[in-house]
mmCIF file of C-alpha atoms and ligand atoms in Angstrom:
data_model
loop_
_atom_site.group_PDB
_atom_site.id
_atom_site.type_symbol
_atom_site.label_atom_id
_atom_site.label_comp_id
_atom_site.label_asym_id
_atom_site.label_seq_id
_atom_site.Cartn_x
_atom_site.Cartn_y
_atom_site.Cartn_z
ATOM 1 C CA MET A 1 81.531 79.639 93.496
ATOM 2 C CA GLN A 2 84.963 79.410 91.906
ATOM 3 C CA ALA A 3 87.537 82.006 90.864
ATOM 4 C CA VAL A 4 90.675 81.856 88.764
ATOM 5 C CA ILE A 5 93.306 84.412 89.720
ATOM 6 C CA LEU A 6 96.053 85.194 87.233
ATOM 7 C CA VAL A 7 99.231 85.424 89.260
ATOM 8 C CA GLY A 8 101.827 84.127 86.808
ATOM 9 C CA GLY A 9 103.358 87.351 85.474
ATOM 10 C CA GLU A 10 106.940 88.321 86.248
ATOM 11 C CA GLY A 11 105.981 91.830 87.280
ATOM 12 C CA THR A 12 108.913 93.351 85.412
ATOM 13 C CA ARG A 13 107.722 96.904 85.927
ATOM 14 C CA LEU A 14 107.905 96.482 89.690
ATOM 15 C CA ARG A 15 111.500 95.280 89.665
ATOM 16 C CA PRO A 16 113.556 95.050 91.805
ATOM 17 C CA LEU A 17 110.713 94.470 94.304
ATOM 18 C CA THR A 18 109.606 91.444 92.278
ATOM 19 C CA TYR A 19 113.070 89.871 92.397
ATOM 20 C CA GLY A 20 112.259 88.966 95.992
ATOM 21 C CA THR A 21 108.441 88.936 96.111
ATOM 22 C CA PRO A 22 106.058 87.970 93.291
ATOM 23 C CA LYS A 23 103.778 90.877 92.384
ATOM 24 C CA PRO A 24 100.568 89.435 93.890
ATOM 25 C CA MET A 25 102.359 89.105 97.228
ATOM 26 C CA VAL A 26 103.589 92.688 97.561
ATOM 27 C CA PRO A 27 102.265 94.003 100.861
ATOM 28 C CA LEU A 28 99.509 96.529 101.225
ATOM 29 C CA PHE A 29 99.593 97.804 104.800
ATOM 30 C CA GLY A 30 101.436 94.748 106.012
ATOM 31 C CA VAL A 31 99.236 92.145 104.299
ATOM 32 C CA PRO A 32 100.049 90.559 100.918
ATOM 33 C CA PHE A 33 97.815 92.050 98.252
ATOM 34 C CA LEU A 34 96.620 88.612 97.105
ATOM 35 C CA GLU A 35 95.559 87.758 100.656
ATOM 36 C CA ARG A 36 93.292 90.810 100.679
ATOM 37 C CA MET A 37 91.873 89.829 97.306
ATOM 38 C CA LEU A 38 91.131 86.295 98.511
ATOM 39 C CA ALA A 39 89.335 87.667 101.550
ATOM 40 C CA ARG A 40 87.128 89.770 99.265
ATOM 41 C CA LEU A 41 86.359 86.733 97.146
ATOM 42 C CA ARG A 42 85.528 84.650 100.190
ATOM 43 C CA ASP A 43 83.206 87.371 101.465
ATOM 44 C CA ALA A 44 81.475 87.344 98.066
ATOM 45 C CA GLY A 45 80.788 83.614 98.310
ATOM 46 C CA VAL A 46 83.803 82.133 96.524
ATOM 47 C CA ASP A 47 84.884 78.927 98.227
ATOM 48 C CA HIS A 48 87.504 77.701 95.743
ATOM 49 C CA ALA A 49 90.201 79.885 94.166
ATOM 50 C CA ILE A 50 92.542 78.501 91.535
ATOM 51 C CA LEU A 51 95.837 80.341 91.342
ATOM 52 C CA ALA A 52 97.262 80.284 87.816
ATOM 53 C CA ALA A 53 100.892 80.727 88.746
ATOM 54 C CA GLY A 54 104.254 80.629 87.024
ATOM 55 C CA TYR A 55 106.693 83.088 88.533
ATOM 56 C CA MET A 56 107.861 82.296 92.102
ATOM 57 C CA PRO A 57 104.881 80.043 92.841
ATOM 58 C CA GLN A 58 106.529 78.618 95.950
ATOM 59 C CA ALA A 59 106.576 82.031 97.618
ATOM 60 C CA ILE A 60 102.818 82.249 97.128
ATOM 61 C CA GLU A 61 102.158 78.732 98.388
ATOM 62 C CA ASP A 62 104.456 79.142 101.393
ATOM 63 C CA ALA A 63 102.454 82.175 102.510
ATOM 64 C CA LEU A 64 98.905 81.083 101.708
ATOM 65 C CA GLY A 65 99.048 77.287 101.912
ATOM 66 C CA ASP A 66 95.810 75.436 101.216
ATOM 67 C CA GLY A 67 93.758 78.534 102.030
ATOM 68 C CA SER A 68 92.212 77.173 105.229
ATOM 69 C CA ARG A 69 93.537 80.141 107.207
ATOM 70 C CA LEU A 70 91.602 82.397 104.816
ATOM 71 C CA GLY A 71 88.450 80.310 104.776
ATOM 72 C CA LEU A 72 88.529 79.038 101.199
ATOM 73 C CA LYS A 73 90.187 76.264 99.240
ATOM 74 C CA LEU A 74 93.261 77.159 97.171
ATOM 75 C CA THR A 75 94.554 75.166 94.215
ATOM 76 C CA TYR A 76 97.872 76.040 92.580
ATOM 77 C CA VAL A 77 98.443 75.321 88.912
ATOM 78 C CA VAL A 78 101.946 76.230 87.765
ATOM 79 C CA GLU A 79 102.787 76.960 84.120
ATOM 80 C CA ARG A 80 106.126 75.760 82.785
ATOM 81 C CA SER A 81 106.216 78.733 80.430
ATOM 82 C CA PRO A 82 103.819 81.691 80.478
ATOM 83 C CA LEU A 83 100.552 80.799 78.755
ATOM 84 C CA GLY A 84 99.100 84.311 78.644
ATOM 85 C CA THR A 85 95.880 85.493 80.233
ATOM 86 C CA ALA A 86 93.558 83.055 78.398
ATOM 87 C CA GLY A 87 96.054 80.196 78.074
ATOM 88 C CA ALA A 88 96.365 80.266 81.867
ATOM 89 C CA ILE A 89 92.595 79.847 82.205
ATOM 90 C CA ARG A 90 92.498 77.020 79.647
ATOM 91 C CA ASN A 91 95.282 75.345 81.595
ATOM 92 C CA VAL A 92 93.083 75.057 84.709
ATOM 93 C CA ALA A 93 89.936 73.958 82.807
ATOM 94 C CA ASP A 94 89.769 70.566 84.497
ATOM 95 C CA GLN A 95 89.315 72.332 87.857
ATOM 96 C CA ILE A 96 86.347 74.415 86.762
ATOM 97 C CA ARG A 97 82.823 73.111 87.320
ATOM 98 C CA GLU A 98 80.552 76.147 87.004
ATOM 99 C CA THR A 99 80.331 79.892 86.274
ATOM 100 C CA PHE A 100 83.591 81.395 87.506
ATOM 101 C CA PHE A 101 85.295 84.688 88.224
ATOM 102 C CA VAL A 102 88.609 85.571 86.622
ATOM 103 C CA LEU A 103 90.727 88.261 88.244
ATOM 104 C CA ASN A 104 94.020 89.848 87.313
ATOM 105 C CA GLY A 105 96.226 89.418 90.356
ATOM 106 C CA ASP A 106 97.234 93.059 90.485
ATOM 107 C CA VAL A 107 93.981 95.024 90.410
ATOM 108 C CA LEU A 108 92.911 96.928 93.505
ATOM 109 C CA THR A 109 89.223 97.773 93.326
ATOM 110 C CA SER A 110 86.135 98.302 95.450
ATOM 111 C CA LEU A 111 84.028 96.366 92.905
ATOM 112 C CA ASP A 112 81.059 94.569 94.497
ATOM 113 C CA LEU A 113 81.566 91.025 93.210
ATOM 114 C CA ARG A 114 78.102 89.851 94.283
ATOM 115 C CA ALA A 115 76.469 92.698 92.373
ATOM 116 C CA MET A 116 78.494 91.773 89.305
ATOM 117 C CA LEU A 117 77.335 88.170 89.595
ATOM 118 C CA ALA A 118 73.701 89.327 89.847
ATOM 119 C CA PHE A 119 74.216 91.435 86.706
ATOM 120 C CA HIS A 120 75.651 88.461 84.829
ATOM 121 C CA ARG A 121 72.826 86.156 85.890
ATOM 122 C CA GLU A 122 70.259 88.718 84.802
ATOM 123 C CA ARG A 123 71.816 89.419 81.405
ATOM 124 C CA GLY A 124 72.852 85.898 80.482
ATOM 125 C CA GLY A 125 75.442 85.454 77.751
ATOM 126 C CA VAL A 126 78.783 83.717 78.066
ATOM 127 C CA GLY A 127 80.444 86.383 80.137
ATOM 128 C CA ALA A 128 80.515 89.773 81.824
ATOM 129 C CA MET A 129 83.510 92.093 82.030
ATOM 130 C CA HIS A 130 84.029 94.782 84.623
ATOM 131 C CA ALA A 131 84.623 98.166 82.984
ATOM 132 C CA ILE A 132 85.548 101.525 84.426
ATOM 133 C CA GLN A 133 85.741 105.003 82.944
ATOM 134 C CA VAL A 134 89.155 106.644 82.661
ATOM 135 C CA ASP A 135 90.276 110.069 81.441
ATOM 136 C CA ASP A 136 92.851 108.684 79.053
ATOM 137 C CA PRO A 137 92.032 105.250 77.601
ATOM 138 C CA SER A 138 95.169 105.056 75.431
ATOM 139 C CA ALA A 139 96.942 102.620 77.767
ATOM 140 C CA PHE A 140 93.926 100.310 78.102
ATOM 141 C CA GLY A 141 91.558 98.052 76.198
ATOM 142 C CA CYS A 142 88.410 100.009 75.284
ATOM 143 C CA ILE A 143 85.039 98.268 75.426
ATOM 144 C CA VAL A 144 82.390 99.469 72.977
ATOM 145 C CA ARG A 145 78.866 98.491 74.055
ATOM 146 C CA ASP A 146 75.256 99.106 73.054
ATOM 147 C CA GLY A 147 72.456 100.582 75.175
ATOM 148 C CA GLU A 148 71.808 97.204 76.767
ATOM 149 C CA ASN A 149 75.479 96.892 77.768
ATOM 150 C CA ARG A 150 76.085 94.157 75.217
ATOM 151 C CA ILE A 151 79.674 94.425 73.979
ATOM 152 C CA GLU A 152 80.028 95.291 70.283
ATOM 153 C CA SER A 153 83.787 95.515 69.916
ATOM 154 C CA PHE A 154 87.146 95.952 71.623
ATOM 155 C CA VAL A 155 89.797 98.488 70.726
ATOM 156 C CA GLU A 156 93.192 97.830 72.359
ATOM 157 C CA LYS A 157 95.255 100.854 73.381
ATOM 158 C CA PRO A 158 93.807 103.403 70.926
ATOM 159 C CA ARG A 159 95.377 106.816 70.341
ATOM 160 C CA ARG A 160 93.742 109.147 72.817
ATOM 161 C CA ASP A 161 92.043 111.244 70.117
ATOM 162 C CA GLU A 162 90.807 108.120 68.339
ATOM 163 C CA ALA A 163 89.420 106.253 71.343
ATOM 164 C CA PRO A 164 85.811 105.206 70.648
ATOM 165 C CA THR A 165 84.924 105.354 74.369
ATOM 166 C CA ASN A 166 86.554 105.988 77.725
ATOM 167 C CA GLU A 167 85.193 102.735 79.176
ATOM 168 C CA VAL A 168 87.996 100.239 79.606
ATOM 169 C CA ASN A 169 88.579 96.653 80.652
ATOM 170 C CA ALA A 170 89.146 96.610 84.410
ATOM 171 C CA GLY A 171 90.475 93.053 84.659
ATOM 172 C CA THR A 172 87.638 91.194 86.432
ATOM 173 C CA TYR A 173 85.465 88.789 84.447
ATOM 174 C CA LEU A 174 82.624 86.368 85.043
ATOM 175 C CA LEU A 175 82.652 83.553 82.535
ATOM 176 C CA GLU A 176 80.560 80.529 81.719
ATOM 177 C CA ARG A 177 82.325 77.192 81.395
ATOM 178 C CA SER A 178 81.623 77.150 77.645
ATOM 179 C CA VAL A 179 84.224 79.913 77.182
ATOM 180 C CA LEU A 180 86.939 77.371 77.972
ATOM 181 C CA GLU A 181 86.175 75.625 74.677
ATOM 182 C CA ALA A 182 86.951 78.822 72.777
ATOM 183 C CA ILE A 183 90.541 78.856 74.058
ATOM 184 C CA PRO A 184 93.099 76.722 72.227
ATOM 185 C CA ALA A 185 95.105 74.495 74.567
ATOM 186 C CA GLY A 186 98.848 74.263 74.957
ATOM 187 C CA ARG A 187 99.967 77.666 73.745
ATOM 188 C CA ASN A 188 100.122 81.292 74.830
ATOM 189 C CA VAL A 189 96.728 82.981 74.326
ATOM 190 C CA SER A 190 95.657 86.496 75.304
ATOM 191 C CA ILE A 191 92.089 86.800 76.556
ATOM 192 C CA GLU A 192 91.901 90.474 75.623
ATOM 193 C CA ARG A 193 93.375 90.184 72.129
ATOM 194 C CA GLU A 194 92.214 86.728 71.045
ATOM 195 C CA THR A 195 89.514 85.073 73.108
ATOM 196 C CA PHE A 196 87.065 87.920 73.674
ATOM 197 C CA PRO A 197 87.195 89.145 70.042
ATOM 198 C CA ALA A 198 86.771 85.529 68.843
ATOM 199 C CA LEU A 199 83.684 85.105 71.046
ATOM 200 C CA LEU A 200 82.140 88.262 69.581
ATOM 201 C CA ALA A 201 82.964 87.113 66.041
ATOM 202 C CA ALA A 202 81.168 83.844 66.783
ATOM 203 C CA GLY A 203 78.054 85.810 67.813
ATOM 204 C CA GLU A 204 78.337 85.035 71.519
ATOM 205 C CA ARG A 205 76.950 87.544 73.996
ATOM 206 C CA LEU A 206 79.379 89.335 76.300
ATOM 207 C CA TYR A 207 78.284 92.175 78.566
ATOM 208 C CA SER A 208 80.078 95.152 80.040
ATOM 209 C CA TYR A 209 79.477 95.797 83.729
ATOM 210 C CA VAL A 210 80.369 99.473 84.048
ATOM 211 C CA THR A 211 80.839 100.904 87.532
ATOM 212 C CA ASP A 212 82.432 103.981 89.059
ATOM 213 C CA ASP A 213 84.342 101.978 91.649
ATOM 214 C CA TYR A 214 87.786 102.741 92.961
ATOM 215 C CA TRP A 215 90.198 100.992 90.599
ATOM 216 C CA LEU A 216 93.984 100.882 90.356
ATOM 217 C CA ASP A 217 96.482 98.617 88.618
ATOM 218 C CA LEU A 218 99.251 98.088 91.183
ATOM 219 C CA GLY A 219 101.766 96.962 88.600
ATOM 220 C CA ARG A 220 103.941 100.084 88.460
ATOM 221 C CA PRO A 221 105.843 101.737 91.315
ATOM 222 C CA ALA A 222 103.975 105.044 91.167
ATOM 223 C CA GLN A 223 100.607 103.265 91.245
ATOM 224 C CA TYR A 224 101.711 100.974 94.052
ATOM 225 C CA ARG A 225 102.583 104.025 96.164
ATOM 226 C CA GLN A 226 99.383 105.739 95.055
ATOM 227 C CA ALA A 227 97.340 102.838 96.447
ATOM 228 C CA HIS A 228 98.760 103.533 99.898
ATOM 229 C CA ASP A 229 98.079 107.251 99.644
ATOM 230 C CA ASP A 230 94.500 106.554 98.569
ATOM 231 C CA VAL A 231 93.866 104.295 101.545
ATOM 232 C CA LEU A 232 95.414 106.838 103.903
ATOM 233 C CA ASP A 233 93.163 109.497 102.326
ATOM 234 C CA GLY A 234 90.086 107.319 102.751
ATOM 235 C CA LYS A 235 89.468 107.045 98.999
ATOM 236 C CA LEU A 236 89.492 103.275 99.343
ATOM 237 C CA VAL A 237 88.361 101.417 102.442
ATOM 238 C CA LEU A 238 90.126 98.081 102.791
ATOM 239 C CA GLU A 239 87.311 95.760 103.693
ATOM 240 C CA THR A 240 89.326 92.848 105.022
ATOM 241 C CA PRO A 241 88.606 92.982 108.743
ATOM 242 C CA PRO A 242 90.029 94.594 110.739
ATOM 243 C CA VAL A 243 90.420 97.331 108.188
ATOM 244 C CA LEU A 244 93.835 98.713 108.995
ATOM 245 C CA GLY A 245 96.525 97.681 111.369
ATOM 246 C CA ASP A 246 95.448 94.075 111.036
ATOM 247 C CA ARG A 247 98.955 92.945 111.913
ATOM 248 C CA GLY A 248 99.123 95.205 114.929
ATOM 249 C CA GLY A 249 100.142 98.448 113.201
ATOM 250 C CA THR A 250 98.859 101.923 113.904
ATOM 251 C CA ILE A 251 97.323 104.390 111.499
ATOM 252 C CA TYR A 252 97.392 108.060 112.299
ATOM 253 C CA THR A 253 94.929 110.065 110.289
ATOM 254 C CA ILE A 254 94.900 113.825 109.973
ATOM 255 C CA GLY A 255 93.449 115.290 113.151
ATOM 256 C CA ALA A 256 93.947 112.071 115.141
ATOM 257 C CA ALA A 257 94.495 112.469 118.858
ATOM 258 C CA GLY A 258 97.661 111.318 120.566
ATOM 259 C CA VAL A 259 99.922 111.601 117.544
ATOM 260 C CA PRO A 260 103.603 111.836 118.519
ATOM 261 C CA GLU A 261 105.091 115.224 117.662
ATOM 262 C CA ASN A 262 107.474 113.819 115.082
ATOM 263 C CA VAL A 263 104.770 111.869 113.246
ATOM 264 C CA ARG A 264 102.936 113.846 110.571
ATOM 265 C CA PRO A 265 99.677 112.190 109.581
ATOM 266 C CA PRO A 266 98.477 110.471 107.583
ATOM 267 C CA VAL A 267 100.884 107.625 108.239
ATOM 268 C CA PHE A 268 100.829 103.915 109.024
ATOM 269 C CA ILE A 269 103.370 102.457 111.414
ATOM 270 C CA GLY A 270 103.732 98.688 111.544
ATOM 271 C CA ALA A 271 104.128 96.727 114.766
ATOM 272 C CA GLY A 272 107.529 96.893 116.392
ATOM 273 C CA SER A 273 108.785 99.871 114.383
ATOM 274 C CA SER A 274 110.647 102.558 116.251
ATOM 275 C CA ILE A 275 111.122 106.210 115.439
ATOM 276 C CA ALA A 276 113.736 108.359 117.166
ATOM 277 C CA ASP A 277 112.451 111.566 118.777
ATOM 278 C CA SER A 278 114.204 113.853 116.330
ATOM 279 C CA ALA A 279 113.285 111.832 113.229
ATOM 280 C CA VAL A 280 110.273 112.926 111.189
ATOM 281 C CA VAL A 281 107.879 110.386 109.706
ATOM 282 C CA GLY A 282 105.092 111.491 107.373
ATOM 283 C CA PRO A 283 103.010 112.695 105.805
ATOM 284 C CA TYR A 284 102.129 109.709 103.617
ATOM 285 C CA ALA A 285 104.641 107.290 105.077
ATOM 286 C CA VAL A 286 103.846 103.589 105.439
ATOM 287 C CA LEU A 287 106.233 101.580 107.619
ATOM 288 C CA GLY A 288 106.112 97.794 107.832
ATOM 289 C CA GLU A 289 107.052 95.817 110.908
ATOM 290 C CA LYS A 290 110.285 96.345 112.836
ATOM 291 C CA CYS A 291 111.552 99.365 110.921
ATOM 292 C CA THR A 292 114.005 101.680 112.648
ATOM 293 C CA ILE A 293 114.136 105.367 111.859
ATOM 294 C CA ALA A 294 117.170 107.000 113.464
ATOM 295 C CA ALA A 295 117.635 110.518 114.801
ATOM 296 C CA GLY A 296 117.411 113.290 112.253
ATOM 297 C CA ALA A 297 116.102 111.011 109.496
ATOM 298 C CA HIS A 298 113.077 111.956 107.370
ATOM 299 C CA VAL A 299 110.635 109.479 105.805
ATOM 300 C CA ARG A 300 107.678 110.819 103.831
ATOM 301 C CA PHE A 301 105.634 109.923 100.749
ATOM 302 C CA ALA A 302 107.249 106.513 100.980
ATOM 303 C CA VAL A 303 106.397 102.850 101.481
ATOM 304 C CA LEU A 304 108.829 100.819 103.587
ATOM 305 C CA TRP A 305 108.369 97.067 103.968
ATOM 306 C CA ASP A 306 109.590 95.156 107.028
ATOM 307 C CA ALA A 307 112.902 95.551 108.863
ATOM 308 C CA VAL A 308 114.072 98.658 107.031
ATOM 309 C CA SER A 309 116.566 100.786 108.901
ATOM 310 C CA VAL A 310 117.050 104.419 108.003
ATOM 311 C CA ASP A 311 120.177 105.787 109.581
ATOM 312 C CA HIS A 312 120.970 109.134 111.126
ATOM 313 C CA GLY A 313 120.091 112.108 108.916
ATOM 314 C CA ALA A 314 119.057 110.043 105.875
ATOM 315 C CA ARG A 315 116.093 111.081 103.733
ATOM 316 C CA VAL A 316 113.602 108.703 102.141
ATOM 317 C CA SER A 317 110.903 110.338 100.066
ATOM 318 C CA GLU A 318 108.740 109.350 97.059
ATOM 319 C CA ALA A 319 110.308 105.907 97.297
ATOM 320 C CA ILE A 320 109.543 102.223 97.862
ATOM 321 C CA VAL A 321 111.933 100.217 100.024
ATOM 322 C CA ALA A 322 111.651 96.417 100.265
ATOM 323 C CA THR A 323 112.364 94.216 103.279
ATOM 324 C CA ASN A 324 115.645 94.226 105.181
ATOM 325 C CA VAL A 325 117.186 97.287 103.528
ATOM 326 C CA HIS A 326 119.668 99.536 105.257
ATOM 327 C CA VAL A 327 119.784 103.213 104.288
ATOM 328 C CA GLY A 328 123.081 104.632 105.550
ATOM 329 C CA ARG A 329 123.755 107.933 107.315
ATOM 330 C CA GLU A 330 122.855 111.065 105.357
ATOM 331 C CA ALA A 331 121.886 109.030 102.271
ATOM 332 C CA VAL A 332 119.172 110.452 100.005
ATOM 333 C CA VAL A 333 116.640 108.025 98.535
ATOM 334 C CA GLU A 334 114.126 110.176 96.705
ATOM 335 C CA HIS A 335 112.230 110.929 93.483
ATOM 336 C CA GLY A 336 110.778 107.561 92.559
ATOM 337 C CA ALA A 337 113.583 105.323 93.862
ATOM 338 C CA VAL A 338 112.760 101.629 94.267
ATOM 339 C CA ILE A 339 115.076 99.604 96.501
ATOM 340 C CA GLY A 340 115.005 95.787 96.415
ATOM 341 C CA HIS A 341 115.253 93.286 99.270
ATOM 342 C CA ASP A 342 118.428 93.205 101.399
ATOM 343 C CA ALA A 343 120.081 96.171 99.637
ATOM 344 C CA THR A 344 122.378 98.584 101.417
ATOM 345 C CA ILE A 345 122.504 102.240 100.481
ATOM 346 C CA GLU A 346 125.935 103.421 101.515
ATOM 347 C CA PRO A 347 126.214 106.468 103.789
ATOM 348 C CA GLY A 348 126.079 109.776 101.930
ATOM 349 C CA THR A 349 124.810 108.262 98.664
ATOM 350 C CA VAL A 350 122.436 110.490 96.696
ATOM 351 C CA LEU A 351 120.377 108.350 94.317
ATOM 352 C CA GLU A 352 119.387 109.530 90.844
ATOM 353 C CA PRO A 353 115.668 110.103 90.182
ATOM 354 C CA ASP A 354 113.843 106.810 89.532
ATOM 355 C CA ALA A 355 116.862 104.790 90.676
ATOM 356 C CA ARG A 356 116.381 101.017 90.926
ATOM 357 C CA VAL A 357 118.731 99.355 93.391
ATOM 358 C CA ALA A 358 118.978 95.577 93.885
ATOM 359 C CA ALA A 359 121.266 93.796 96.338
ATOM 360 C CA PRO A 360 124.141 91.901 94.709
ATOM 361 C CA GLY A 361 123.028 88.317 94.200
ATOM 362 C CA ARG A 362 119.339 89.204 93.984
ATOM 363 C CA VAL A 363 118.596 88.168 90.420
ATOM 364 C CA PRO A 364 115.273 87.295 88.763
ATOM 365 C CA THR A 365 114.001 83.981 90.037
ATOM 366 C CA GLU A 366 112.936 81.693 87.239
ATOM 367 C CA ALA A 367 109.588 79.975 87.323
ATOM 368 C CA ILE A 368 109.748 76.754 89.288
ATOM 369 C CA SER A 369 107.866 73.917 87.684
HETATM 370 P P1 GTP B 1 104.810 93.315 83.843
HETATM 371 O O1 GTP B 1 105.937 92.372 83.527
HETATM 372 O O2 GTP B 1 105.268 94.443 84.708
HETATM 373 O O3 GTP B 1 104.029 93.750 82.642
HETATM 374 O O4 GTP B 1 103.764 92.525 84.798
HETATM 375 P P2 GTP B 1 103.001 91.127 84.552
HETATM 376 O O5 GTP B 1 103.975 90.104 84.091
HETATM 377 O O6 GTP B 1 102.281 90.810 85.810
HETATM 378 O O7 GTP B 1 101.991 91.404 83.386
HETATM 379 P P3 GTP B 1 100.566 92.106 83.406
HETATM 380 O O8 GTP B 1 100.562 93.214 84.405
HETATM 381 O O9 GTP B 1 100.198 92.444 82.018
HETATM 382 O O10 GTP B 1 99.619 90.918 83.882
HETATM 383 C C1 GTP B 1 98.303 91.116 84.342
HETATM 384 C C2 GTP B 1 97.944 89.963 85.254
HETATM 385 O O11 GTP B 1 97.979 88.728 84.538
HETATM 386 C C3 GTP B 1 98.904 89.807 86.412
HETATM 387 O O12 GTP B 1 98.138 89.440 87.539
HETATM 388 C C4 GTP B 1 99.836 88.686 85.988
HETATM 389 O O13 GTP B 1 100.305 87.926 87.094
HETATM 390 C C5 GTP B 1 98.927 87.843 85.110
HETATM 391 N N1 GTP B 1 99.635 87.194 83.996
HETATM 392 C C6 GTP B 1 100.223 87.793 82.940
HETATM 393 N N2 GTP B 1 100.705 86.876 82.092
HETATM 394 C C7 GTP B 1 100.423 85.662 82.627
HETATM 395 C C8 GTP B 1 100.669 84.313 82.205
HETATM 396 O O14 GTP B 1 101.271 84.043 81.169
HETATM 397 N N3 GTP B 1 100.215 83.322 83.017
HETATM 398 C C9 GTP B 1 99.549 83.581 84.184
HETATM 399 N N4 GTP B 1 99.149 82.558 84.922
HETATM 400 N N5 GTP B 1 99.299 84.836 84.612
HETATM 401 C C10 GTP B 1 99.727 85.872 83.840
#
């Protein structure tokens, strides 16, 4: 079984994190998100994943290599300029031999991929799309279907009061090879806006696979933090074995025995991180490896990557802090702040709500062809 994973986007909404790490490689409890996704695919029987890349492809390849460590074959196809969600698939057509999965590289879901494949095989047609139900479909692509789940139409980002349904495109597809012929080559093509509507117009059968799975688009800072909270709350079980702490970290859940007094569960503490006795970590703090939290500092409702140091008396809350950041004495990093790799927050600084801080010299990395 093959899968195409769309990992070419610049991830602008996650800047400045994505100045140093491409979006698919942002860590989720110490493990790059894409690595977790590949493990799920492997467990579902996928033995060849094609990564449709464009932005910082080398960072992905350096970390994942040929895939042998993960138990599947990886092929990288790099776009010189972004080809869009369908153009990226068309661009890897010569690699595809059979029915294949397509996944957005930023969707965190508990979807059972084998069950979706069984659904597709049973229904037939040229493709199946995973759909979920949301309260407000206005930011999504709505999928209108009949009683047999056959898709009748798509409505992109409708006004909330005009939405024909609350079932929306969840970013995982199963497609037959014939779909590749419906995508023009050599230009930017959107699968949602062009290819799927064109298939319907041509009378092809597409089906909606509606589930009530956990589903989250990690592409915005608030959602990225939310993913961590949801795992800590047990709303999503990460299935890649071992489930948590797979790089030697520790998770403290509410009610856990042996929790240090200054740790307020639920929290995750990566290997080699140290917390001073009078610092307070948690609730809802996720620390990567080798972080240092000094005396009197507070870290809560926050995600820290590796080698972050939080100095005496500083406060980090409702924030995301990338690798190798130093938060100076008494600094306040709160209310939606996102701090990029290698940045220094000077002592006593109080950041504005939703502040984005990048280290000098950390500029967007262009796609490498
Ligand atoms: P934003 O800039 O924050 O919107 O993020 P993004 O660039 O990742 O865009 P978006 O979230 O809409 O993309 C959804 C998925 O498709 C992500 O996994 C992207 O990596 C991927 N993607 C988007 N555009 C392209 C493209 O032109 N080529 C490839 N290969 N992948 C793409």
